[in-house]
Short mmCIF file of C-alpha atoms in Angstrom, two decimals:
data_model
loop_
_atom_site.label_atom_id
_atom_site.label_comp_id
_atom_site.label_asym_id
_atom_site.label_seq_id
_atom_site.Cartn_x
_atom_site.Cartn_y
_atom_site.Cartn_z
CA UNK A 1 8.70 -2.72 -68.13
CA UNK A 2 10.05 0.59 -67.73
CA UNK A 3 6.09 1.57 -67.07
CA UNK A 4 6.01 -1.07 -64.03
CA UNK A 5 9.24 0.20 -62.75
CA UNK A 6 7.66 4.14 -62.72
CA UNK A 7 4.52 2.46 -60.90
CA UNK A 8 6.52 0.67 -57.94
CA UNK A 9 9.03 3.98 -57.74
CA UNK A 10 5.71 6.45 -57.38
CA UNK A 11 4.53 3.95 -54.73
CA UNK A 12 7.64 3.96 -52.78
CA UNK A 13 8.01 7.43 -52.81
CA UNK A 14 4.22 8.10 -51.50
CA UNK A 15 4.44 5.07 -49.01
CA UNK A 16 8.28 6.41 -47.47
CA UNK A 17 5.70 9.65 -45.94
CA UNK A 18 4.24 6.46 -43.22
CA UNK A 19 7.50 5.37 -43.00
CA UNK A 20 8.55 7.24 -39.59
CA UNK A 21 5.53 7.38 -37.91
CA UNK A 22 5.08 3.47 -38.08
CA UNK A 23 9.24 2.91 -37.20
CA UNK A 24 9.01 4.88 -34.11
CA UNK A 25 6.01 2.67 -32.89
CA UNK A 26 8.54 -0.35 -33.34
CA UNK A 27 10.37 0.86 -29.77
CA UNK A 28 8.46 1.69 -27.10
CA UNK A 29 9.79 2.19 -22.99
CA UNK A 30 7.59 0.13 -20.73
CA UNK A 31 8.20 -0.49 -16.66
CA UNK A 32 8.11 -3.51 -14.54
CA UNK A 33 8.23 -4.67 -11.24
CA UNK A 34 11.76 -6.28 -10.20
CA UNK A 35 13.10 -7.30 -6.74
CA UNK A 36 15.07 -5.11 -4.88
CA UNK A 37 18.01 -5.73 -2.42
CA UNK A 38 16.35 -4.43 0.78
CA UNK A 39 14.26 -7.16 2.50
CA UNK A 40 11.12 -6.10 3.74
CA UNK A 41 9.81 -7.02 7.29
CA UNK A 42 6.26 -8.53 9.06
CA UNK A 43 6.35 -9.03 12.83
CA UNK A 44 4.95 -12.26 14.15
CA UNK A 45 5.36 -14.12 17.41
CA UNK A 46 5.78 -16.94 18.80
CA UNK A 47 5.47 -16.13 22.78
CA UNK A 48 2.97 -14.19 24.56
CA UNK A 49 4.12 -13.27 28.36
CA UNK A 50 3.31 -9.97 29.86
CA UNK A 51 5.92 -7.61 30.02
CA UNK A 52 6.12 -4.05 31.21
CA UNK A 53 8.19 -0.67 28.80
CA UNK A 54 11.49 -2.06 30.65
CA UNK A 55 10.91 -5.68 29.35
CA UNK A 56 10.35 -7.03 32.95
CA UNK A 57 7.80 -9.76 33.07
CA UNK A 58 4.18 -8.68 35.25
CA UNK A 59 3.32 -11.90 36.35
CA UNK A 60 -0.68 -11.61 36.70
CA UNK A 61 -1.31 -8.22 35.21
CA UNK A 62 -2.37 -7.24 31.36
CA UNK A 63 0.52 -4.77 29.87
CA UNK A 64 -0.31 -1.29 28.67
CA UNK A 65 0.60 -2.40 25.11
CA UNK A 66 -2.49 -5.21 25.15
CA UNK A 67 -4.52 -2.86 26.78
CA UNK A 68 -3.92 -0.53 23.87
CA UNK A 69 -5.11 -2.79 21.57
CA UNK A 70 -8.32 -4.07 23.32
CA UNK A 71 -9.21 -0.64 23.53
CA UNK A 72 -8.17 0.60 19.82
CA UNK A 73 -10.04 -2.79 18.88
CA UNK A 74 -13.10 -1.93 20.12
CA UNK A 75 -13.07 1.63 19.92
CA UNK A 76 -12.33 1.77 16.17
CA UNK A 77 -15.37 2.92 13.76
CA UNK A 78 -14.17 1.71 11.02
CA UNK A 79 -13.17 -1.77 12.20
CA UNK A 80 -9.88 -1.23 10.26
CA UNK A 81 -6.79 -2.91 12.38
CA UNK A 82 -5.36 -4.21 10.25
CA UNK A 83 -3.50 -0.96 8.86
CA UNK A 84 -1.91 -0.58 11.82
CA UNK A 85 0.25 -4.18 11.79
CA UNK A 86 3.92 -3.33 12.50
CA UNK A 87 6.03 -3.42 9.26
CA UNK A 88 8.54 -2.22 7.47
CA UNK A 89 8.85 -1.45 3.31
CA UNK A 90 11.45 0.66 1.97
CA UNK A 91 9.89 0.75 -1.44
CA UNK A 92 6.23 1.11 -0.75
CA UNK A 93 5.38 -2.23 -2.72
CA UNK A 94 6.35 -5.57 -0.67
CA UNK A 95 4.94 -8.78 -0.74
CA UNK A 96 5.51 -11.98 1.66
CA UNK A 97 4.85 -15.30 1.48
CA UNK A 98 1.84 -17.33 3.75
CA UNK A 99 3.53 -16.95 7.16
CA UNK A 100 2.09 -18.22 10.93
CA UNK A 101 2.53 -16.57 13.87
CA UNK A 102 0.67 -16.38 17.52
CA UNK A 103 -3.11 -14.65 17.40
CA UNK A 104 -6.02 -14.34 18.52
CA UNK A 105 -9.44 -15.42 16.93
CA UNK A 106 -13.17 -15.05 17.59
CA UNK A 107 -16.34 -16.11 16.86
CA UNK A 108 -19.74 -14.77 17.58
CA UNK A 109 -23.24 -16.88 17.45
CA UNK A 110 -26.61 -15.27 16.64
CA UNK A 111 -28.80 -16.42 19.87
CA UNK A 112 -31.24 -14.02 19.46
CA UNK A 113 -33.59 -16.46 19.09
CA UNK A 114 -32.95 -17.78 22.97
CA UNK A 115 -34.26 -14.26 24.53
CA UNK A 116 -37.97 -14.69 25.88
CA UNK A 117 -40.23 -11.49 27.16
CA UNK A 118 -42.11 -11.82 30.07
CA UNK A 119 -44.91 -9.34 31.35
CA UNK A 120 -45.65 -7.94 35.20
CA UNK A 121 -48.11 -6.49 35.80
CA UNK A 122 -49.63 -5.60 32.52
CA UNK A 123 -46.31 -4.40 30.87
CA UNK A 124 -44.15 -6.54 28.58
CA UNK A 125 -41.17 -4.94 29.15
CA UNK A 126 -38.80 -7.52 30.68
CA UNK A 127 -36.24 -9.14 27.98
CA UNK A 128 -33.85 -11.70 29.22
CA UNK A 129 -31.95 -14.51 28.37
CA UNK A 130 -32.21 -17.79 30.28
CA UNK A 131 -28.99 -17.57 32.62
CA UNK A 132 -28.00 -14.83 30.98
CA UNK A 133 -28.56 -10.92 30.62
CA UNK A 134 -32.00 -9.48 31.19
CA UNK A 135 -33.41 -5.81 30.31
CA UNK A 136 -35.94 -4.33 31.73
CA UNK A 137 -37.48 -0.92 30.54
CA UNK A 138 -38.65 0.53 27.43
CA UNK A 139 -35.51 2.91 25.53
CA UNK A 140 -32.18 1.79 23.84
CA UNK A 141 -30.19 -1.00 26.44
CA UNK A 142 -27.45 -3.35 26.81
CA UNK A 143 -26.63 -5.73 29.07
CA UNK A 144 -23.68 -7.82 28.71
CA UNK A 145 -21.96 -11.03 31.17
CA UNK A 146 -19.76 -13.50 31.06
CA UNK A 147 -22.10 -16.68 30.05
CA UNK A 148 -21.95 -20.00 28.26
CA UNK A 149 -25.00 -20.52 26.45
CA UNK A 150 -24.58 -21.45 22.99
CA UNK A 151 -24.06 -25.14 22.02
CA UNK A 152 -22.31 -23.71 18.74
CA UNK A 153 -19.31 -22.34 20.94
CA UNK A 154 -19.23 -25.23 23.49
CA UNK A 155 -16.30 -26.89 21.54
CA UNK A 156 -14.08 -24.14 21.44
CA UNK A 157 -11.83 -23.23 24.68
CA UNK A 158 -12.22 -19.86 25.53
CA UNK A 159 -8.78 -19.20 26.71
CA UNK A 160 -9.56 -15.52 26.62
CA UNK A 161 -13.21 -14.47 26.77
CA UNK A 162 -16.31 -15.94 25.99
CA UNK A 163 -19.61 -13.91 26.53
CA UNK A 164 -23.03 -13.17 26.22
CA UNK A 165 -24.26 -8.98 24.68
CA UNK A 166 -28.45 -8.92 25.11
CA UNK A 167 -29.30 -5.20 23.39
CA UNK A 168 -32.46 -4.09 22.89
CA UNK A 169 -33.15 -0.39 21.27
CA UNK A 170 -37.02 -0.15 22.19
CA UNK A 171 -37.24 3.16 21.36
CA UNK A 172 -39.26 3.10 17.66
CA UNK A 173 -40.17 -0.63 18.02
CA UNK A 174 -41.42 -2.25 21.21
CA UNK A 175 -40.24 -5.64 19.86
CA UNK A 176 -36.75 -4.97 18.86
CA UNK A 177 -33.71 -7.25 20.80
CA UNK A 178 -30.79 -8.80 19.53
CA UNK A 179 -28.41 -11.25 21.13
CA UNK A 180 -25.10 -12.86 20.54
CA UNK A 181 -22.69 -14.92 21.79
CA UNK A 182 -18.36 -14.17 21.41
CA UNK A 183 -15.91 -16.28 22.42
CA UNK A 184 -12.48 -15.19 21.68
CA UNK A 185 -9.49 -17.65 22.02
CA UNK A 186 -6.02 -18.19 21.40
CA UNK A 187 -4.78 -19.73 17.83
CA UNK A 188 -2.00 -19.81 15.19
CA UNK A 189 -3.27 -17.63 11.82
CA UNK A 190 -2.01 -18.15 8.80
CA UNK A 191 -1.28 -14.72 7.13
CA UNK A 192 -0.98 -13.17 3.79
CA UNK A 193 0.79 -9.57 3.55
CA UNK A 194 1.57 -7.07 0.92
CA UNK A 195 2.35 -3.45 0.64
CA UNK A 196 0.40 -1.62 -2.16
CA UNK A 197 1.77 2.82 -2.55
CA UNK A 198 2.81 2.26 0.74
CA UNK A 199 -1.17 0.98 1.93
CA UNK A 200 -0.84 -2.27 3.96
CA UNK A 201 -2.96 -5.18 3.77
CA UNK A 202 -3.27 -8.57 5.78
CA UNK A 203 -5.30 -11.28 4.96
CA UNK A 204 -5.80 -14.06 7.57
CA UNK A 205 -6.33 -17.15 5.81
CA UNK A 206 -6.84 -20.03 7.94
CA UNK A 207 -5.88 -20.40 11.77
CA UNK A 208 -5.71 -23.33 14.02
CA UNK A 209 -6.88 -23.91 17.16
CA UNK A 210 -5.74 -26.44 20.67
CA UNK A 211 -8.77 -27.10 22.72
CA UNK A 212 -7.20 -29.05 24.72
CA UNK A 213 -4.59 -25.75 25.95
CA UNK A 214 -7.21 -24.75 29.13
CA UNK A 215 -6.35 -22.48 31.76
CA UNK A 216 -7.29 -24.93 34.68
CA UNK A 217 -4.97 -26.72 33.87
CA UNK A 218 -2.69 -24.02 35.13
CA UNK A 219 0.37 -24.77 32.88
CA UNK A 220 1.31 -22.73 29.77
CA UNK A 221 -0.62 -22.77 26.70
CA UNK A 222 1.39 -24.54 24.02
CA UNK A 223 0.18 -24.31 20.83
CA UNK A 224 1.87 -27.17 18.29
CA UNK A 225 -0.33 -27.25 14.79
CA UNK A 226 0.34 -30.03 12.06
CA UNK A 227 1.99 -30.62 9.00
CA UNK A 228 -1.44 -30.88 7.55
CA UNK A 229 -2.00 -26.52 8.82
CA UNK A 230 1.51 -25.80 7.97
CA UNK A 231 1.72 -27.47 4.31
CA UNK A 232 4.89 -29.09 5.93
CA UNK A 233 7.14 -25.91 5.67
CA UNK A 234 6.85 -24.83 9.79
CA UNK A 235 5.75 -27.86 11.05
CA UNK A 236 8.54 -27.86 13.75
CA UNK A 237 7.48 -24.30 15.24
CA UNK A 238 5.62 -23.97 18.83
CA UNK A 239 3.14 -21.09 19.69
CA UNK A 240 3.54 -20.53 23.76
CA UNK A 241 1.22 -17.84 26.06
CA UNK A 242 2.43 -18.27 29.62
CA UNK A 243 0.25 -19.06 32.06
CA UNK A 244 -0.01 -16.22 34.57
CA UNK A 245 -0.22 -13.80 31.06
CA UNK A 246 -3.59 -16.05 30.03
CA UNK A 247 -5.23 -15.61 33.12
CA UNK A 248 -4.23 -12.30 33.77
CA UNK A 249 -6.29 -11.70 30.51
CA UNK A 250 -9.03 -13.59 30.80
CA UNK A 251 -9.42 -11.56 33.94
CA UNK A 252 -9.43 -8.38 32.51
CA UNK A 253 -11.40 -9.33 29.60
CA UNK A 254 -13.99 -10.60 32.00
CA UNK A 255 -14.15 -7.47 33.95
CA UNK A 256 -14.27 -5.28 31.18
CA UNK A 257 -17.05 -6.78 28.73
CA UNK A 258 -19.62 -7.47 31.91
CA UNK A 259 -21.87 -4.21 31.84
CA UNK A 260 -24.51 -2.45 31.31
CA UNK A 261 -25.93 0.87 30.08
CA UNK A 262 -28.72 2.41 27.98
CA UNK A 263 -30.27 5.55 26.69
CA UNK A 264 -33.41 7.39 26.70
CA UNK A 265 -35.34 11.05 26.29
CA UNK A 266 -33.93 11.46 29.98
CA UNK A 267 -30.13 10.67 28.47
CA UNK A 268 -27.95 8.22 28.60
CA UNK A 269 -25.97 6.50 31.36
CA UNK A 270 -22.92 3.09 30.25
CA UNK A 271 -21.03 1.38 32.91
CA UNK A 272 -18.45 1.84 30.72
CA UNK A 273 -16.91 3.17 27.28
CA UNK A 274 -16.53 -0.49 26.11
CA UNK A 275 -20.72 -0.85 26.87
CA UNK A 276 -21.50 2.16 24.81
CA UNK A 277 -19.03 0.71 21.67
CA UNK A 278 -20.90 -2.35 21.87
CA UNK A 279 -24.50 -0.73 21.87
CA UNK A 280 -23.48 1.95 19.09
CA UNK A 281 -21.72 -0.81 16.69
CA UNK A 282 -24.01 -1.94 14.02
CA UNK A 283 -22.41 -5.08 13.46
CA UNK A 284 -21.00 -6.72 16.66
CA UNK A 285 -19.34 -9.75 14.65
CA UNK A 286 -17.29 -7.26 12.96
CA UNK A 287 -16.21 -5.57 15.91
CA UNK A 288 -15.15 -8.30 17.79
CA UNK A 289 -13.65 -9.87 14.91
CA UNK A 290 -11.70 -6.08 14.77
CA UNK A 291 -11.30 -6.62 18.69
CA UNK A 292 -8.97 -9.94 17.50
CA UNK A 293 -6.91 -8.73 15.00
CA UNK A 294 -5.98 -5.63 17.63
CA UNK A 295 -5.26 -7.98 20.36
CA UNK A 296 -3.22 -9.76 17.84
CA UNK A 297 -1.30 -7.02 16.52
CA UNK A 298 -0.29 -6.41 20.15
CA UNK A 299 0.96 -9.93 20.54
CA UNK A 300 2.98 -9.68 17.40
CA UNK A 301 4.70 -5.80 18.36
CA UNK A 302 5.81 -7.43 21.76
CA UNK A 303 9.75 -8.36 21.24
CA UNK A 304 9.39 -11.54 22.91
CA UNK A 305 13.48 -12.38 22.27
CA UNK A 306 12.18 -15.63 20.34
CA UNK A 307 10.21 -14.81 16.96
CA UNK A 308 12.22 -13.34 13.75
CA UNK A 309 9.68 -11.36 11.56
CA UNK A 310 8.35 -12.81 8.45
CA UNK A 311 10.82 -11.76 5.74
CA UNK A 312 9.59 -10.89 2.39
CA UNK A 313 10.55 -9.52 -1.45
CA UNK A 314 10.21 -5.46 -2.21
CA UNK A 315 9.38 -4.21 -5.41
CA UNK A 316 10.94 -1.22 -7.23
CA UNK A 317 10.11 0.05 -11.01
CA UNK A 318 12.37 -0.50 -13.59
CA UNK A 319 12.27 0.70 -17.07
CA UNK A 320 13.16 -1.39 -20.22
CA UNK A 321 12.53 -1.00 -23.82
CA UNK A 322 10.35 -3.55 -25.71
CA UNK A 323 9.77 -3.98 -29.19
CA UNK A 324 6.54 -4.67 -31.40
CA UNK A 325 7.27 -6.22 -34.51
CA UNK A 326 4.41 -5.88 -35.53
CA UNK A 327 4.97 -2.44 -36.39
CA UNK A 328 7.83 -3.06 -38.62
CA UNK A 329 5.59 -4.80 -40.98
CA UNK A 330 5.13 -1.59 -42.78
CA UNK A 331 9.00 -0.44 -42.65
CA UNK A 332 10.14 -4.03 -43.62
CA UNK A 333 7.64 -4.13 -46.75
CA UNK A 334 8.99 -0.29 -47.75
CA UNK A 335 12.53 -1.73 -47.78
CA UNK A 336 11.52 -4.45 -49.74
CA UNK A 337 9.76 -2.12 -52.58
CA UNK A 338 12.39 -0.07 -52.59
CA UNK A 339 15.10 -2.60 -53.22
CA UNK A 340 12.96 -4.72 -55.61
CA UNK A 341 12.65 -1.11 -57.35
CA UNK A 342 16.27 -0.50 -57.28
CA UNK A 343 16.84 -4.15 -58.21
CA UNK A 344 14.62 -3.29 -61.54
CA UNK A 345 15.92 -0.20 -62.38
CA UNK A 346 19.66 -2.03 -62.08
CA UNK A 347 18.22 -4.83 -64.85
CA UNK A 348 16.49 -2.54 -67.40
CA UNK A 349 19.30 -0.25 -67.82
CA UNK A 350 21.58 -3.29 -68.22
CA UNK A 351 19.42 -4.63 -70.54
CA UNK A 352 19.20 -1.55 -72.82
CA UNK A 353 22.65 -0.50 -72.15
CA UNK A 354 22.58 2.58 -70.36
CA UNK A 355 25.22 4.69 -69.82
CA UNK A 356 25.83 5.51 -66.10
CA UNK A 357 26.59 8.34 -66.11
CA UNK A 358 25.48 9.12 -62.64
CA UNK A 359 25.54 13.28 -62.01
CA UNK A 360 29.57 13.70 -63.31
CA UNK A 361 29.81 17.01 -65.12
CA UNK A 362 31.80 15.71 -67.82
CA UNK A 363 28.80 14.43 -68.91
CA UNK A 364 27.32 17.76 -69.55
CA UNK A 365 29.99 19.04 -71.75
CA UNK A 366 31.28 16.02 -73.85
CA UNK A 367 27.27 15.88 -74.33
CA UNK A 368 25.73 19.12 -73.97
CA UNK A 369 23.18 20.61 -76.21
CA UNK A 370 25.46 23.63 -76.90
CA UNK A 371 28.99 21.75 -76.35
CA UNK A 372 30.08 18.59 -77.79
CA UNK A 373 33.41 17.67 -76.54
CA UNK A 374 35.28 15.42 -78.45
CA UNK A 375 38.77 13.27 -78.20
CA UNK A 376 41.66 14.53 -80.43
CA UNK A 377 40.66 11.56 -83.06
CA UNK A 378 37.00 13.18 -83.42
CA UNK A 379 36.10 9.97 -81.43
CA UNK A 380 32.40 10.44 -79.51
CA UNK A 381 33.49 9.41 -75.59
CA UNK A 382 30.64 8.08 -73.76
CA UNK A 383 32.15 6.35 -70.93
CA UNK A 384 33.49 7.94 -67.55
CA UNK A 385 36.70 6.92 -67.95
CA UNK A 386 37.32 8.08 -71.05
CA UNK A 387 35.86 11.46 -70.40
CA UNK A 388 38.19 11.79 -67.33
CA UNK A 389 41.24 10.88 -69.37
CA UNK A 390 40.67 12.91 -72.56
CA UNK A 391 39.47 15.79 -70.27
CA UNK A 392 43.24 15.98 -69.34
CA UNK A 393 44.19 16.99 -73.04
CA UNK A 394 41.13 19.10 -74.05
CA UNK A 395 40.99 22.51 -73.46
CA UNK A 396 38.17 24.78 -74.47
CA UNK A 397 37.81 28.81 -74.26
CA UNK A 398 34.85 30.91 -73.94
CA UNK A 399 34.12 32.71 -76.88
CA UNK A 400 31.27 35.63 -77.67
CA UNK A 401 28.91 35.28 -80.83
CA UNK A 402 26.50 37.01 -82.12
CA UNK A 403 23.40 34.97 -82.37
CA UNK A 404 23.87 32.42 -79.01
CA UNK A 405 26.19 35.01 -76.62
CA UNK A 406 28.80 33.76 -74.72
CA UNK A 407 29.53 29.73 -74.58
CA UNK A 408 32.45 27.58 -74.18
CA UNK A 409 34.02 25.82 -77.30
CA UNK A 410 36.82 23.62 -78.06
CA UNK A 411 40.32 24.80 -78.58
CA UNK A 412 41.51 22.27 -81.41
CA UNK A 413 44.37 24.59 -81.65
#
């Protein structure tokens, strides 16, 4: 037994070595995202009327603020407007629920296939579109008009532009030409938002569409979608663009995508800035699609006195502590040795009786190899007790001899 007992006390001792290492894995500080008290903001609208920097309304004019954004729309490389979407996020991480608001969507057809060549006079050099744009000339060209040639755009109301880009860069290949066909219009979107280390991002995920909102029918454009779009939570919410602001517009628009331009070993010549974006893009359906979301951002910046901004939930760190109990596996087990140890040691001194002595000094001299104390009957005393009472009425004196030196001895005197 008492071999068993050594065995479990050497392994206790060599085991309690792990024992901090695995207890300060048992705690461990972690962070997490929690809601904070400020309330992040989106804007959105719900109106779309001209207005001037004083906030008056210009009837049948396009504001500098939409002109901003049709040019920034077109004019951006990187086809990136969404970044610049009015918000504000106190924490840098914010996050809002699917919200609608006023927009403006597009969609572009591939009609490349419509454009036919014709040759006079021994050159084939003629590209045009059947009452559409037409180039004419070898070199890099564009030639773009307000048309309505695509059967795949036909049911969709361009309340603010539909038209028609022919380009042909003829400078490498004789062949090349490429056509498509935009229409942008008036809808509700239904966005997605979030603030990531201060980086916004929208997402549009669906939009909705009235057809039957024209502008001949020289009323204002009221945009109503169902509970079916809305999932039932805005159902009751109307989209308006006045009428003098949609024509105003559609003017513009119409004015400023008909052009032309090209370029050539003699240079280059574009009726316009807009002309040369649309000839350098390499991917027109992205641009325009860009061209729609800055429009839109312009609609949604306008204080129209009607829309609240989407409201949403920021998100600060917070640090809390977590434990792993797995870790105290080890501890837990060492605790239980050692106590199954101590529980051992308890039984086999009990069982062969012992004497706890524990580290009292009495012990020493009633039982010392050189001094063995004694009560005044010549009694041994083995027990704590008794060597604290009969120490009271021993005395002892140090005394010199010759073979072991100095050492104490009783005083039975």
């Amino acid at each position: 037994m008492c071999r068993h007992l050594a065995f479990i006390g050497a392994i206790v001792i060599v085991l309690t070595n792990f024992f901090d290492p695995f207890l300060q894995q048992v705690v461990v500080y972690k962070s997490r995202s929690v809601a904070s008290t400020d309330v992040p903001e989106i804007v959105r609208s719900h109106v779309y009327a001209a207005r001037s920097d004083e906030g008056l309304p210009l009837p049948s004019v396009v504001d500098l603020s939409m002109k901003s954004g049709i040019y920034n729309g077109v004019f951006d490389i990187r086809d990136n407007a969404d970044a610049s979407i009015s918000h504000t996020c106190s924490t840098g991480d914010c996050s809002w629920r699917n919200f609608l608001s006023l927009a403006i969507c597009s969609r572009c057809v591939n009609i490349t296939s419509v454009v036919e060549k014709r040759c006079t006079d021994g050159k084939c050099d003629l590209l045009y579109i059947p009452n559409g744009p037409m180039l004419s000339g070898l070199g890099g060209q564009i030639n773009a008009s307000v048309t309505n040639i695509s059967s795949e755009l036909q049911g969709i109301e361009p309340s603010v532009l539909r038209f028609t880009s022919l380009l042909s860069k003829r400078v490498s290949d004789p062949n090349h030409a490429f056509a498509a066909e935009c229409s942008l219009f008036y809808c509700v979107g239904k966005y997605a938002a979030n603030v990531t280390s201060g980086i916004v991002e929208q997402r549009l995920l669906n939009s909705w569409r009235n057809d039957s909102a024209r502008l001949d029918t020289k009323s204002d454009l009221i945009l109503h979608p169902p509970a079916s779009f809305t999932n039932g939570s805005e159902q009751a919410e109307y989209f308006r663009i006045t009428h003098l602001a949609a024509v105003a517009l559609n003017s513009f628009m119409s004015e400023t995508f008909t052009g032309s331009g090209g370029i050539n070993n003699s240079g280059s010549a574009f009726t316009s800035d807009v002309m040369q974006a649309l000839y350098d893009t390499s991917n027109l359906t992205r641009r325009i699609e860009n061209l729609a979301t800055s429009m839109t951002n312009s609609i949604r910046g306008q204080d129209d006195n009607v829309s609240n901004p989407a409201y949403g939930i920021a998100w600060t760190s917070e640090t809390y502590v977590h434990v792993r109990w797995g870790w105290f596996a080890f501890p837990a087990t060492l605790i239980l040795l050692a106590s199954c140890f101590l529980l051992g040691v308890v039984l086999e001194t009990s069982y062969r009786d012992v004497l706890v002595w524990k580290s009292n000094n009495l012990a020493l001299l009633f039982h010392g190899r050189s001094l063995h104390l004694s009560s005044h009957g010549g009694k041994p005393v083995n027990k704590l007790s008794a060597m604290t009472a009969s120490a009271t009425d021993i005395n002892v004196k140090l005394v010199e001899s010759e073979a072991d030196g100095w050492k104490l001895d009783q005083d039975d005197g």
